CSV table of C-alpha atoms and ligand atoms in Angstrom, one decimal:
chain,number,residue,atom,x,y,z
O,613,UNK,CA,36.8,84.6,80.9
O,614,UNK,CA,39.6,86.3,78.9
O,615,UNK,CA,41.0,88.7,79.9
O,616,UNK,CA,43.1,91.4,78.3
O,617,UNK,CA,46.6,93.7,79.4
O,618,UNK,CA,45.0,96.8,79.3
O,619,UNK,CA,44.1,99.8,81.3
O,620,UNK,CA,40.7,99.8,79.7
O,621,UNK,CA,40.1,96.4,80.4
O,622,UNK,CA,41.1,97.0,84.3
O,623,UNK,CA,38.8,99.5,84.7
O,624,UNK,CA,36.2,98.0,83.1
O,625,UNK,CA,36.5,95.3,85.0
O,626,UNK,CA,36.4,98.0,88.2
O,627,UNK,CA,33.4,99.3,86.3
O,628,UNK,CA,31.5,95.9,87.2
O,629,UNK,CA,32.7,94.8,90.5
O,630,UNK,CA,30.5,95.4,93.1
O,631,UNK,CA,32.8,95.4,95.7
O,632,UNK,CA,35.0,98.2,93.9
O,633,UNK,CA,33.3,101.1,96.6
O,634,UNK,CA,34.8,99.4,99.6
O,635,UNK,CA,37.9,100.5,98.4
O,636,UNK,CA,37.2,103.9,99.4
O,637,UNK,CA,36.3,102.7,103.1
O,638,UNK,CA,40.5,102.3,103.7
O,639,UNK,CA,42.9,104.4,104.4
O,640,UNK,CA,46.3,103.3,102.0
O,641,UNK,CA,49.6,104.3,102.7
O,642,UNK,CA,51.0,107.0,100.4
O,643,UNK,CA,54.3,107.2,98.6
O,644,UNK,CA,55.8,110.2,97.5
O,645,UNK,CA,52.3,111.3,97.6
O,646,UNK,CA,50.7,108.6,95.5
O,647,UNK,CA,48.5,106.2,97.2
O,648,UNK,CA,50.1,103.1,97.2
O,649,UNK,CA,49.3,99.6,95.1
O,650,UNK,CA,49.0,97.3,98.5
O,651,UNK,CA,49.9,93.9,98.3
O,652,UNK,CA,50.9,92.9,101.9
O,653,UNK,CA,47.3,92.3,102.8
O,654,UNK,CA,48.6,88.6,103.7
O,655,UNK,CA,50.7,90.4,106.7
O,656,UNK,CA,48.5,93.4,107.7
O,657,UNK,CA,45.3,94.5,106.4
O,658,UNK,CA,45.0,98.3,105.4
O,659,UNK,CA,43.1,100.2,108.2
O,660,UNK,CA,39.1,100.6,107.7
O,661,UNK,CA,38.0,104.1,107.7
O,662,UNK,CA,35.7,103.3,110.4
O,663,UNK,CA,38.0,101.7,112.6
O,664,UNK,CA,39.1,105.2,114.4
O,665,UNK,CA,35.6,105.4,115.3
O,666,UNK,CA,35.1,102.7,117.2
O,667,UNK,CA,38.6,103.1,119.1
O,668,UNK,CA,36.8,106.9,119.6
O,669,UNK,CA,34.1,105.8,121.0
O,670,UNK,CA,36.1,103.4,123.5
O,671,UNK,CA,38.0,106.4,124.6
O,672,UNK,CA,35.0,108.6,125.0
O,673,UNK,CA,33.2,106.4,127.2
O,674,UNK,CA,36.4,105.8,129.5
O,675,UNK,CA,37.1,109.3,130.0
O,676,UNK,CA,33.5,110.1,130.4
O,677,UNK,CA,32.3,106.8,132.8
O,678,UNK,CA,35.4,105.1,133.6
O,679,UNK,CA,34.8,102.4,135.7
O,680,UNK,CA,30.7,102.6,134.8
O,681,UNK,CA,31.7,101.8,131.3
O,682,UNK,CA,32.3,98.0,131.7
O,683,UNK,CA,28.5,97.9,132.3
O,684,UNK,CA,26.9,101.1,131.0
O,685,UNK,CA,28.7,102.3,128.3
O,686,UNK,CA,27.1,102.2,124.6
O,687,UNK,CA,28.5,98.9,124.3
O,688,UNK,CA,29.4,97.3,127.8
O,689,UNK,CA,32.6,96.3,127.9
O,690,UNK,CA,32.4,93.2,129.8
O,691,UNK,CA,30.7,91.7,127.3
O,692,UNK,CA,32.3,93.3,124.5
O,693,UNK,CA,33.9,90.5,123.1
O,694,UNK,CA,30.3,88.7,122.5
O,695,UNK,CA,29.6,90.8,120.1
O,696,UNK,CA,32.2,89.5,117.4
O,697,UNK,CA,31.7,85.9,117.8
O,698,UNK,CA,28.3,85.8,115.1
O,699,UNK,CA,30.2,87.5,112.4
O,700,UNK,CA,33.4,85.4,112.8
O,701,UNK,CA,31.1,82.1,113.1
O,702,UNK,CA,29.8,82.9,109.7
O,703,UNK,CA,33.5,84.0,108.5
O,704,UNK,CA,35.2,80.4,109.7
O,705,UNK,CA,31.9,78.4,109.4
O,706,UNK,CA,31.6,77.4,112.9
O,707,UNK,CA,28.1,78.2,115.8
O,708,UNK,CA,28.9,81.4,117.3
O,709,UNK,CA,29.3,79.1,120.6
O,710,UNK,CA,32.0,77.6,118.9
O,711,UNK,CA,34.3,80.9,118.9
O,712,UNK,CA,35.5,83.5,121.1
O,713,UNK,CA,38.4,86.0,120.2
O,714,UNK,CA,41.3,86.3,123.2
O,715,UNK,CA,45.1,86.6,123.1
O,716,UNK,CA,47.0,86.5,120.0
O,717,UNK,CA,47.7,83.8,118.0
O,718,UNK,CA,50.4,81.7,119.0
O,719,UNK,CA,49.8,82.2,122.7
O,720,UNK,CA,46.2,81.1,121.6
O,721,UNK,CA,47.6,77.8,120.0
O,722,UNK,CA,49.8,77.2,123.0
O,723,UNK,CA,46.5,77.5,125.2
O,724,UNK,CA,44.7,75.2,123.4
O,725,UNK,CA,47.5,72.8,122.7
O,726,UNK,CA,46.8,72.6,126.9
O,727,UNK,CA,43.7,71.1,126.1
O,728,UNK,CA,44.2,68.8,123.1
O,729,UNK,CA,47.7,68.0,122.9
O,730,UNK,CA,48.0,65.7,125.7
O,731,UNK,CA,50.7,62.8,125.0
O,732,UNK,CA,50.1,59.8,126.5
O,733,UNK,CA,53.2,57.2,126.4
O,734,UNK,CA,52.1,55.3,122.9
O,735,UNK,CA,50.4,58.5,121.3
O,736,UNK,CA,52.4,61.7,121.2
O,737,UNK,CA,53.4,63.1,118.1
O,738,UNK,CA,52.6,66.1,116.6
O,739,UNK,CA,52.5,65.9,112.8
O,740,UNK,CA,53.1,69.5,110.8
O,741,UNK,CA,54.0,70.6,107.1
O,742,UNK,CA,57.7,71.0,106.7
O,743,UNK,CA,58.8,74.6,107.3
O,744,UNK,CA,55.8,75.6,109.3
O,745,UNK,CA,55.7,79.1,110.2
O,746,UNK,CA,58.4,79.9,112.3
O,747,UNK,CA,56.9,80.6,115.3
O,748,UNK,CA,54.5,77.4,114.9
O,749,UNK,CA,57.9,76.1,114.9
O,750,UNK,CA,58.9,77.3,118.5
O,751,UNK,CA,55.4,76.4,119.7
O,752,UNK,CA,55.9,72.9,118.7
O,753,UNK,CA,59.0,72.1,120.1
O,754,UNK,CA,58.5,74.4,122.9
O,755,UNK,CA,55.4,72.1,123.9
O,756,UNK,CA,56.6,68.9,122.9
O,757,UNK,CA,59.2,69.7,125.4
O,758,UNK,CA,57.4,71.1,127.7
O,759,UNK,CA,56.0,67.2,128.1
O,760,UNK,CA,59.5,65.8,128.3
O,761,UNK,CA,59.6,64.9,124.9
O,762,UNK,CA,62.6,65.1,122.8
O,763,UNK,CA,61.3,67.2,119.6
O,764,UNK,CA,63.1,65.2,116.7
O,765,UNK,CA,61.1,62.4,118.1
O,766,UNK,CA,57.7,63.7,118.8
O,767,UNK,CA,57.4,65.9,115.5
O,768,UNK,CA,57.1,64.7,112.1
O,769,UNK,CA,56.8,66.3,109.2
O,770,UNK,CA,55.1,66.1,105.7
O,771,UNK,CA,57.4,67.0,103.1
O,772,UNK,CA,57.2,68.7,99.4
O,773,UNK,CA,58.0,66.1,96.9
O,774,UNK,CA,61.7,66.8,95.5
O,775,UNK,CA,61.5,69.2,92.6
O,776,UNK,CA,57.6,70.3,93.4
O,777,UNK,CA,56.5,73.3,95.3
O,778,UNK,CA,53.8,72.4,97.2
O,779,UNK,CA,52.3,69.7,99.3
O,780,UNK,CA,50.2,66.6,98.2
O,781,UNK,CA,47.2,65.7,100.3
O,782,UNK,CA,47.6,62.2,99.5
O,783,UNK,CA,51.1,62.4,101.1
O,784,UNK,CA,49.7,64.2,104.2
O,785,UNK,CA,47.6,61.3,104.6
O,786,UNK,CA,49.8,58.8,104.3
O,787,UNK,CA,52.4,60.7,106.8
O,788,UNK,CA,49.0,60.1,108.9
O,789,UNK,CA,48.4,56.3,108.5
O,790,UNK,CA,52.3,55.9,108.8
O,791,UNK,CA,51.9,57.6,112.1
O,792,UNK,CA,49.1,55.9,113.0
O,793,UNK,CA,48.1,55.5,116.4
O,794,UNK,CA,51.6,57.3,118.0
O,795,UNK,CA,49.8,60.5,116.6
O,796,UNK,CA,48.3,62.7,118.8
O,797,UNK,CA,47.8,65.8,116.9
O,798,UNK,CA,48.0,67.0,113.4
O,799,UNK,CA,48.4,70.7,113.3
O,800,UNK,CA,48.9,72.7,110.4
O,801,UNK,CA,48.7,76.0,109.0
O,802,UNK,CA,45.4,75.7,106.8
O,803,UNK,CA,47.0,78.6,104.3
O,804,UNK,CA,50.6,78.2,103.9
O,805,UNK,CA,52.4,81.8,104.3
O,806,UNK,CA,55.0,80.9,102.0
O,807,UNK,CA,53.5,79.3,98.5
O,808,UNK,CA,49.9,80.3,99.4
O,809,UNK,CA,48.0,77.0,99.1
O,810,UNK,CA,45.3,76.2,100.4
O,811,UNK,CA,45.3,72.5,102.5
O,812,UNK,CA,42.3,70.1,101.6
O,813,UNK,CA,41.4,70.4,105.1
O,814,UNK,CA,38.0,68.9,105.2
O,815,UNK,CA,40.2,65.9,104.0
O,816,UNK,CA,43.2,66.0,105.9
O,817,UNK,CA,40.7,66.1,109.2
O,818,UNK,CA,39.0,63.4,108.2
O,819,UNK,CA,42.2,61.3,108.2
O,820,UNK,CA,43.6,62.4,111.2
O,821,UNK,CA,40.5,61.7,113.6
O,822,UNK,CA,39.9,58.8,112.2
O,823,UNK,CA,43.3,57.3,113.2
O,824,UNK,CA,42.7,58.9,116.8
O,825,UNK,CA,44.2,62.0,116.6
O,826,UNK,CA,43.1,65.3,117.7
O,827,UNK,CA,43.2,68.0,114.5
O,828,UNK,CA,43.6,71.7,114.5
O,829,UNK,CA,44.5,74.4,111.8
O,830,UNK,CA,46.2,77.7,112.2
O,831,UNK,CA,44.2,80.0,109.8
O,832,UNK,CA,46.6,83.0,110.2
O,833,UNK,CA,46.2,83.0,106.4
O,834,UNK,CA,42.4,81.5,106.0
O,835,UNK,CA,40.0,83.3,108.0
O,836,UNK,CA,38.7,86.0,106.1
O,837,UNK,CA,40.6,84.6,102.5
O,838,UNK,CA,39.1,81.4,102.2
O,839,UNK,CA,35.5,79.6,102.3
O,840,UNK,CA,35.6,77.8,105.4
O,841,UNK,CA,33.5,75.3,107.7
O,842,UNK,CA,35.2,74.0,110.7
O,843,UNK,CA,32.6,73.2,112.1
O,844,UNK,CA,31.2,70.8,109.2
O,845,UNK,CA,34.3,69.5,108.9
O,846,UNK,CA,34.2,68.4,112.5
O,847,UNK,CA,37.7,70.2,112.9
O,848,UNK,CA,38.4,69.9,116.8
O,849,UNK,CA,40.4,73.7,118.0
O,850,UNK,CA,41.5,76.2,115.0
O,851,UNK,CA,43.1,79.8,115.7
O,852,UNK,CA,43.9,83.1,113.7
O,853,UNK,CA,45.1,86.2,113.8
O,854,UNK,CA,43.1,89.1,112.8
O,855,UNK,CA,45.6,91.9,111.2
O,856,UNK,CA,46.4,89.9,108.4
O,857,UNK,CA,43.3,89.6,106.2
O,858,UNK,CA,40.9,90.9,108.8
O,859,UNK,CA,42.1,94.1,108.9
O,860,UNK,CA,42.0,94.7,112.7
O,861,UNK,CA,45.3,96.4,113.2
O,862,UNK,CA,48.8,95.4,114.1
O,863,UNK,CA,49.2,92.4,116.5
O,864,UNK,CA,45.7,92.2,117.2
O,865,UNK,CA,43.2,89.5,118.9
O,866,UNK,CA,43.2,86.5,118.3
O,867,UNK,CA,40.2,84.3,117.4
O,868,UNK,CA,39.7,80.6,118.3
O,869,UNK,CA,37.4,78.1,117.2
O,870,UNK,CA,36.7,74.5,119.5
O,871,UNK,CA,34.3,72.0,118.5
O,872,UNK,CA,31.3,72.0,120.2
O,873,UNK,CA,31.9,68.8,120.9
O,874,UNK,CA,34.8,70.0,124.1
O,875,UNK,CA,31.5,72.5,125.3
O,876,UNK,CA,30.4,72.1,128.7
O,877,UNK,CA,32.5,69.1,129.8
O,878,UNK,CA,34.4,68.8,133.1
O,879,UNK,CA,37.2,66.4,131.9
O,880,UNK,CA,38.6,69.0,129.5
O,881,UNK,CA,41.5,70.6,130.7
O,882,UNK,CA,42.5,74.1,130.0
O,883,UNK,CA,44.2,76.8,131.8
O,884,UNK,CA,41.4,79.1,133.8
O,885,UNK,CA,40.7,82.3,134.5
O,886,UNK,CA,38.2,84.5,135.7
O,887,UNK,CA,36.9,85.7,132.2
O,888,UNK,CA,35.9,82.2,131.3
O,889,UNK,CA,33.9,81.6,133.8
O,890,UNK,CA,29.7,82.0,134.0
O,891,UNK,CA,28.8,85.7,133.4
O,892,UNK,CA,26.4,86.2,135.9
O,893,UNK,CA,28.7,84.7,138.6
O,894,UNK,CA,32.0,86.7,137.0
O,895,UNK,CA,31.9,89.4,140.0
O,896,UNK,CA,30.6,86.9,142.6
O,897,UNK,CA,34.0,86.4,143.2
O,898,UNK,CA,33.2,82.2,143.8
O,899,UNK,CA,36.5,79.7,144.6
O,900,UNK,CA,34.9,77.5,142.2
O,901,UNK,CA,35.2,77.3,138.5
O,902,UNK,CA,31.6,77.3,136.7
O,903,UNK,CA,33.1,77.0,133.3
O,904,UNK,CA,30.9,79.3,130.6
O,905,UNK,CA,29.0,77.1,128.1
O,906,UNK,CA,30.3,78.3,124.9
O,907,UNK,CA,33.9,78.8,123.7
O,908,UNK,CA,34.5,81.6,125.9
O,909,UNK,CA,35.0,79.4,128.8
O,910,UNK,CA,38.9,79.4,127.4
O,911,UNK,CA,38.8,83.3,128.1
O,912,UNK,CA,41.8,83.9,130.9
O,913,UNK,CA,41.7,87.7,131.6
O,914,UNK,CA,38.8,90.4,130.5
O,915,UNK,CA,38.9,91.6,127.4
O,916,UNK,CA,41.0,94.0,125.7
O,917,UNK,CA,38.5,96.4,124.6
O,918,UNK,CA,41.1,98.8,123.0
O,919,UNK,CA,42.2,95.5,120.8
O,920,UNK,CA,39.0,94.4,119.8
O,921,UNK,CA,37.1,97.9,119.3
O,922,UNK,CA,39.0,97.6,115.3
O,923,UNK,CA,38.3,94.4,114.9
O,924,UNK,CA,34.6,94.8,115.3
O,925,UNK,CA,34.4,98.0,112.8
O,926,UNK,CA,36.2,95.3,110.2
O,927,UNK,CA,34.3,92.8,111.0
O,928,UNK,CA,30.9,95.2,110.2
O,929,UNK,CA,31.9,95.3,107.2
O,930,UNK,CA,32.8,91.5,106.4
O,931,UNK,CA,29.5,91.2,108.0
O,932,UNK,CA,27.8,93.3,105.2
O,933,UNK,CA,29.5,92.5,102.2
O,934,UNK,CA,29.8,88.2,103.1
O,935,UNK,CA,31.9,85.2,102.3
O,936,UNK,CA,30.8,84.7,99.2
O,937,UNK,CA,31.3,88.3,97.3
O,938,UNK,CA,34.8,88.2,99.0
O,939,UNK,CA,35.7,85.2,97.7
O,940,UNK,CA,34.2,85.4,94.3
O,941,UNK,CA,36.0,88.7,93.7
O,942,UNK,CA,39.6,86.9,95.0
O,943,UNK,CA,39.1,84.4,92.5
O,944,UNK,CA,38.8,87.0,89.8
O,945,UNK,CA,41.5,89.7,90.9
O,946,UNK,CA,44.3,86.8,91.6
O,947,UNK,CA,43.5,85.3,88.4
O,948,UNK,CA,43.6,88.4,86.7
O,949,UNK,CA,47.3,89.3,88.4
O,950,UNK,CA,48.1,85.9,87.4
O,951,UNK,CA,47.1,86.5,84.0
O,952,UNK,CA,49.0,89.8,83.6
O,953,UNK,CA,52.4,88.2,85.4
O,954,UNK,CA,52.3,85.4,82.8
O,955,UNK,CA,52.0,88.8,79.7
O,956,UNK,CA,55.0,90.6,81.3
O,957,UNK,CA,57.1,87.1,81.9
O,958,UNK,CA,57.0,86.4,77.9
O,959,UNK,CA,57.5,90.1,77.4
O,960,UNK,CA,60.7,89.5,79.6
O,961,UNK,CA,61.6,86.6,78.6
O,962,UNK,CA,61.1,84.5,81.2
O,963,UNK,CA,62.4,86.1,84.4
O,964,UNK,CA,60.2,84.4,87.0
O,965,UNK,CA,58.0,81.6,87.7
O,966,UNK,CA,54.3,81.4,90.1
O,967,UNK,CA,54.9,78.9,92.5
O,968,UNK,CA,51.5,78.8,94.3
O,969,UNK,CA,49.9,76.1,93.4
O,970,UNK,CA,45.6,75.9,91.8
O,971,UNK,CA,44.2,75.4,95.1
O,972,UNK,CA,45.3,78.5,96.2
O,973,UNK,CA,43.3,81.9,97.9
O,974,UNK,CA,44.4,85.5,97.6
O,975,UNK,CA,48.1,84.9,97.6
O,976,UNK,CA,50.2,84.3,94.6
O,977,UNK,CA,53.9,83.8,95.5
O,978,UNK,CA,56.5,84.2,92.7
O,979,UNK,CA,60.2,82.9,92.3
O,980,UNK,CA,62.3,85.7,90.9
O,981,UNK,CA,65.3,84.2,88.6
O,982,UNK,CA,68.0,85.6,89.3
O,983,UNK,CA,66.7,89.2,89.9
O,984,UNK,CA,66.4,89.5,93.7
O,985,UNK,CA,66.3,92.0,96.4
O,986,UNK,CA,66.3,94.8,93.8
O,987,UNK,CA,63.3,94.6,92.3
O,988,UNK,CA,61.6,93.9,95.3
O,989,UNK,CA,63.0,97.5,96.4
O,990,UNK,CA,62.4,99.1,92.4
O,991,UNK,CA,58.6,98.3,93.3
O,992,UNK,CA,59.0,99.8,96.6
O,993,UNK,CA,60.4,103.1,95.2
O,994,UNK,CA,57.9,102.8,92.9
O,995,UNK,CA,54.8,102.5,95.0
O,996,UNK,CA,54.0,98.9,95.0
O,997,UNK,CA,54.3,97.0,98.6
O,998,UNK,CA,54.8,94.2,98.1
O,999,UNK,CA,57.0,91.4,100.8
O,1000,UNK,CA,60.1,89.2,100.1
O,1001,UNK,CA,60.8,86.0,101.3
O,1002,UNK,CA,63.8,84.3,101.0
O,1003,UNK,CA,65.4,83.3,99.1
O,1004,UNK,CA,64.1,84.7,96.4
O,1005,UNK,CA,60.3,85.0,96.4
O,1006,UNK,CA,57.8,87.9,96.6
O,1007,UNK,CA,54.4,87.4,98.2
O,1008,UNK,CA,51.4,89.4,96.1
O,1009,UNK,CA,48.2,89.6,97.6
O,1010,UNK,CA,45.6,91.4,96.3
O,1011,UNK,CA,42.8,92.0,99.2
O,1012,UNK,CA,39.4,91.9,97.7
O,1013,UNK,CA,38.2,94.5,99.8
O,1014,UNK,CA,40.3,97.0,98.8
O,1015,UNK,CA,42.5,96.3,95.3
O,1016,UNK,CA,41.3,96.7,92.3
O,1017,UNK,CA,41.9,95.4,89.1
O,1018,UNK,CA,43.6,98.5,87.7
O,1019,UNK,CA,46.0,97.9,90.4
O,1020,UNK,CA,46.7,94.7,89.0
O,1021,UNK,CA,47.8,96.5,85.6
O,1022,UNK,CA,49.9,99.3,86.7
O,1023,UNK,CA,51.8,97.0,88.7
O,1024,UNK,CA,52.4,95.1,86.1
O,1025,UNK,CA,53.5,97.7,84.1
O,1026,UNK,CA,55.7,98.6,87.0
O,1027,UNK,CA,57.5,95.3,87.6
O,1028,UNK,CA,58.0,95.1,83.4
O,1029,UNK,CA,59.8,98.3,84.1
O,1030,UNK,CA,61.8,96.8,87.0
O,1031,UNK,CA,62.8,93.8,85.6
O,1032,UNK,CA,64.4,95.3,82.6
O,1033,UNK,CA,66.5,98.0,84.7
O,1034,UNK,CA,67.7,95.4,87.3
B,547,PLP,C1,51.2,85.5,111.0
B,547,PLP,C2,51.3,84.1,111.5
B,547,PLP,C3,51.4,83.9,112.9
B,547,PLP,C4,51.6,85.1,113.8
B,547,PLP,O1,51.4,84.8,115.1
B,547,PLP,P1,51.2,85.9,116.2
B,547,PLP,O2,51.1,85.2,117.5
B,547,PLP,O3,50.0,86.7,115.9
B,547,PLP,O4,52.4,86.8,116.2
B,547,PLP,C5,51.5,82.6,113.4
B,547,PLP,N1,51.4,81.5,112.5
B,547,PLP,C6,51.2,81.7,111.2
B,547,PLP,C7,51.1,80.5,110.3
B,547,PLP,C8,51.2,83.0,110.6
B,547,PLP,O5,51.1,83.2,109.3
């Protein structure tokens, strides 16, 4: 498709996408009384109109039952948390057995790293990407040493080529065979915050199980950006956060994926607690352990209702609009921001460069040269929220849910401005 730098062409492009009314169904920020052009979806999803309702409804039915409410409320919360595991299946492409939501994110990887990062004295590395997320970082090392293991040992890396900005899968599996059978995990973050590519991960998993390792993916960035089927591609534990493009409020749940495969087995190891075991013995107060049957058998404490009460009114509406309009419309918008960055870069004579690379989802990072902090805080001033990495990158990400294409223009408009004041 061609597209053209235009407001009319934006809005006709508005005109025709079927997903332009959700837009309506957030609440945006406002700046000096102009609704903001929101690009930090990547980092926390606007708030959903309906959202406030469901936290309502939580509150309501604990000042009205109180104690009653975990079993007689609208919806009970002792089993509150089942009722986001079918949308999220659909969302990460897993059974619904396969998932439960618990935690947050990297407490979740630490708990499941209990389960399939168990170093043995031949196999106990942990392969990664270089530059992993920091706090995949700390819960790395952390674990590694947690085993005894010295970190600069037990952790390998895969590394960008010199002068290129992204990772190759062939080198990821090569960092794989070269491992071989010392590795005991390959654990990586499926969307990478920084240049926004997307890992062949059907590929990558293929590799690392077939050398013996154990493979799972932090999807802080994938679940609700990309198309994806863990379960098809026999991935063995994944984890995400839900605030990012999930929309389910600051710090929120976390939800986990395990292989069916690790169901119902009594020689997999995890760290217990009451909320994973069998429901209908939960309150029976039993010494032993009868470990649920689904994924929920990882569950530790009950449920934070409060927590999950958001991310059930976002995922209603994931559930109604689907995979498959979200993603068709991210294809679109990003290459439609792409296209306009590439019309105000000759206009400006060359003052930055995209360094995501094709197989990319919603996020397009770009190198600034030489302009810097300022601009970032010109767009700021000027209504566009955008976030800066160093050392000199800002992350764009326009949510399908919620940004439209005339967005995309006035921000480029915007950033033309910038660039030639700064
Ligand atoms: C956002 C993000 C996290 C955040 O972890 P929390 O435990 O939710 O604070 C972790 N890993 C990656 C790759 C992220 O992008």
């Amino acid at each position: 498709m061609s597209f053209q730098n235009t407001l009319e062409f934006a809005q006709k492009l508005d005109n025709e996408d079927s997903l332009g009314k959700y837009r309506d169904e957030f609440h945006f920020p406002k700046i000096e009384g102009k609704q903001v052009i929101y690009f930090t979806g990547n980092s926390l999803g606007l708030q959903p109109k309906s959202a406030q309702r469901f936290v309502n409804d939580i509150m309501t039915d604990w000042k009205d039952l109180a104690v009653e409410g975990h079993f007689h409320s609208d919806k009970p919360w002792w089993d509150y948390h089942e009722r986001l595991a079918e949308p999220l299946a659909k969302i990460v492409g897993a059974k619904p057995s396969e998932v439960t939501v618990m935690n947050t994110l990297s407490v979740n990887l630490h708990l499941l790293m209990v389960s399939f990062y168990k170093p043995t004295e031949k196999r106990f590395k942990i392969l990664c990407e270089e530059k992993a997320f920091p706090s995949d970082q700390y819960m790395l090392n952390s674990q590694v040493k947690f085993h005894g293991l010295d970190p600069d040992e037990a952790i390998v890396t895969v590394n960008k080529r010199a002068g290129e900005n992204f990772w190759r899968t062939e080198d990821v599996i090569a960092k794989i065979k070269e491992v071989g059978d010392e590795l005991a995990l390959v654990l990586i973050g499926g969307v990478n915050y920084y240049n926004g590519q997307v890992f062949d991960m059907e590929t990558i998993t293929k590799a690392g199980k077939q050398i013996g390792a154990n493979v799972g993916w932090d999807l802080a960035h994938g679940a609700g950006n990309i198309e994806l089927k863990l379960h098809e591609w026999d991935v063995d534990f994944a984890a995400w956060c839900s605030y990012k493009y999930m929309n389910s409020g600051p710090g929120n749940a976390s939800g986990v994926f395990i292989n069916e495969r690790y169901l119902n087995r009594k020689d997999i190891t995890r760290f217990e607690g009451w909320w994973g075991t069998k429901k209908e013995n939960r309150f029976l107060m039993k010494p032993e352990f009868e470990p649920m049957e689904n994924a929920d058998a990882w569950q530790i404490s009950n449920a934070p209702v409060l927590a999950l009460a958001p991310y059930l009114a976002s995922l209603e509406m994931f559930e109604e609009v689907g995979m498959d309009a979200i993603i068709a419309k991210r294809n679109k918008i990003v290459a439609y921001l792409e296209f306009v960055l590439h019309e105000i870069d000759d206009e400006v004579d060359d003052s930055f460069e995209i360094i995501t690379p094709q197989d990319r989802g919603c996020q397009l990072s770009v190198f600034l040269h030489g302009q810097g902090r300022s601009l970032f805080d010109y767009l700021m001033k000027n209504g566009v929220i955008t976030d800066w990495r160093e050392p000199n990158v800002i992350r764009l990400a326009p949510a399908p849910l919620y940004c439209s294409y005339e967005d995309m223009y006035r921000f480029g408009q915007i950033l033309k401005k910038g660039i030639l004041a700064n």
